[in-house]
CSV table of C-alpha atoms in Angstrom, one decimal:
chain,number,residue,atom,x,y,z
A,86,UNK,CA,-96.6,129.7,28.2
A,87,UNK,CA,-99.6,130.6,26.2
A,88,UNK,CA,-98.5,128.2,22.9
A,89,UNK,CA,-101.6,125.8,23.5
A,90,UNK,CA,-103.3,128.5,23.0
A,91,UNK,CA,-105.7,129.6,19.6
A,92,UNK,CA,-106.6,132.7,19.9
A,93,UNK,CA,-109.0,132.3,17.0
A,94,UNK,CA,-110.5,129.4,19.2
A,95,UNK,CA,-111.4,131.9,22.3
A,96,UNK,CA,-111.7,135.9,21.5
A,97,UNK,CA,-112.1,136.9,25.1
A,98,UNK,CA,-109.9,139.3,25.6
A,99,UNK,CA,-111.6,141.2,23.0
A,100,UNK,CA,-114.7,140.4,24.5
A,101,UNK,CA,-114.3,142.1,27.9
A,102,UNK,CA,-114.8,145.8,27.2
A,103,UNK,CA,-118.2,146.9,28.0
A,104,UNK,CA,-116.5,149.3,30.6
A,105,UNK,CA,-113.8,150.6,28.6
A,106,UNK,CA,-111.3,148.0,29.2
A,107,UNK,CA,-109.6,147.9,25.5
A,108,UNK,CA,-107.8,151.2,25.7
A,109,UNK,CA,-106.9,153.3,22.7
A,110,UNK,CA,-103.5,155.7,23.2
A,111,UNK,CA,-104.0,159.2,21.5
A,112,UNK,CA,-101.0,158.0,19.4
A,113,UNK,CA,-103.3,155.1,17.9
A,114,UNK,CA,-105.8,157.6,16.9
A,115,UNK,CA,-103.3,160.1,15.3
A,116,UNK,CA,-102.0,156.6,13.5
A,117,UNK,CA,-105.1,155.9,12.6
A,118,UNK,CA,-106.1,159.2,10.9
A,119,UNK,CA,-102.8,159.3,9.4
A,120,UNK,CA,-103.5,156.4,7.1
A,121,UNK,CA,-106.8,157.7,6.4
A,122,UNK,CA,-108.8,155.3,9.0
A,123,UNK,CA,-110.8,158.3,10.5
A,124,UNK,CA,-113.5,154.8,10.6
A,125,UNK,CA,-111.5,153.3,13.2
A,126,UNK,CA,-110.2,156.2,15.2
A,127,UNK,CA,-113.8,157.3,15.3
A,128,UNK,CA,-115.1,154.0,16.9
A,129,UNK,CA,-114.4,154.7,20.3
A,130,UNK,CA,-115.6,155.5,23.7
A,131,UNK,CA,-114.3,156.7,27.2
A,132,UNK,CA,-112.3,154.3,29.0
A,133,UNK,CA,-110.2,154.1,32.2
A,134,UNK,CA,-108.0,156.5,32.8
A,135,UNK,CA,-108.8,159.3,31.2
A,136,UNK,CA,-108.0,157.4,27.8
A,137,UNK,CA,-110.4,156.1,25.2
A,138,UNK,CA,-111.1,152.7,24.5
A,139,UNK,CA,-112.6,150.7,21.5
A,140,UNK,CA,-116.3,151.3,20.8
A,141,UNK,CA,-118.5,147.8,22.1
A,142,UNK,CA,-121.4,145.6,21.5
A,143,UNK,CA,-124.0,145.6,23.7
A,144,UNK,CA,-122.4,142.5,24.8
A,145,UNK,CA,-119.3,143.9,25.8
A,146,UNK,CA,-117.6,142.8,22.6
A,147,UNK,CA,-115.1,145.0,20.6
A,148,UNK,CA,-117.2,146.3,17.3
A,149,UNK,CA,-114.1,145.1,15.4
A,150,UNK,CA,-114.2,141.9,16.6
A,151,UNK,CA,-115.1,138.9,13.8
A,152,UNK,CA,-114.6,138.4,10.0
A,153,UNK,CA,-116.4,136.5,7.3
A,154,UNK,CA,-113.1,133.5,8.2
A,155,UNK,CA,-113.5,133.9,12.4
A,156,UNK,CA,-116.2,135.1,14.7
A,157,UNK,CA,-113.0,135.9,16.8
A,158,UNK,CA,-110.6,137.3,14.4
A,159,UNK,CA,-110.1,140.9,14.3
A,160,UNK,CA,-111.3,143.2,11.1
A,161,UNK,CA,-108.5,145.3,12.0
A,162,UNK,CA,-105.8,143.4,13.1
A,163,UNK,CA,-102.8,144.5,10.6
A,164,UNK,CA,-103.4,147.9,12.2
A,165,UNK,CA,-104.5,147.7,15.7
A,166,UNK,CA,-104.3,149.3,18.7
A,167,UNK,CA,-101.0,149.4,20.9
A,168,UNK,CA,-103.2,147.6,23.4
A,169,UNK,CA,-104.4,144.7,21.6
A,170,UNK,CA,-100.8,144.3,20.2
A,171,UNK,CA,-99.5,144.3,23.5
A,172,UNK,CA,-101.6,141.8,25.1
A,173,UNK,CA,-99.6,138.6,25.5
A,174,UNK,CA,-101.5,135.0,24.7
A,175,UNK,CA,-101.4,132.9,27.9
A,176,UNK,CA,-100.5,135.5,29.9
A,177,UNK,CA,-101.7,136.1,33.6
A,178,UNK,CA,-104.8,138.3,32.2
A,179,UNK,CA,-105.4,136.1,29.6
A,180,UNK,CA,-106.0,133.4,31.8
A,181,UNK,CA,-107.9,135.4,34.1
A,182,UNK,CA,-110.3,136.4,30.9
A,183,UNK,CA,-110.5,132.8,30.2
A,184,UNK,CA,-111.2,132.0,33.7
A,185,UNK,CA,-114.2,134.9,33.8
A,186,UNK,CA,-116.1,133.2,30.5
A,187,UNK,CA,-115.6,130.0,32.1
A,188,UNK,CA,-113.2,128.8,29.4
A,189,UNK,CA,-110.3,127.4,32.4
């Protein structure tokens, strides 16, 4: 469904958490401090649920979010969060996100 898609052509999804949208699991902070990334499990904010979520921009955009390659690649990406690994391209909320930024 979502194999027209690039993500490294869009990068909304990771821009839509200025509320606390992108969620972080305790179990992806305890990952995180186990291999010694106390940087990433420390850039992060309240979110929904009662959960955490990743640390933002003031523009709403995930502070990991864009390399020296891809504004919308993610500086974290071989270890990221059980949300952003979950998140399916071209799913339902991905098109939603893409609808919201006017992208569809």
């Amino acid at each position: 469904m979502g194999d027209e898609l690039d993500c490294l052509t869009c990068g909304v999804c990771c821009r839509t958490g200025a509320d606390g949208r992108i969620l972080v699991p305790a179990e992806d902070l305890v990952r995180w401090r186990r291999l010694g990334r106390h940087d990433v499990a420390e850039a992060i904010q309240p979110g929904h649920f009662g959960e955490m979520a990743f640390a933002t921009r003031d523009d709403g955009s995930c502070v990991h979010l864009g390399t020296e390659d891809s504004p919308n690649a993610c500086r974290i990406y071989e270890i990221r969060g059980t949300t952003c690994r979950e998140f399916e391209r071209g799913s339902p909320q991905c098109h939603e996100f893409r609808r919201d930024f006017g992208l569809e």
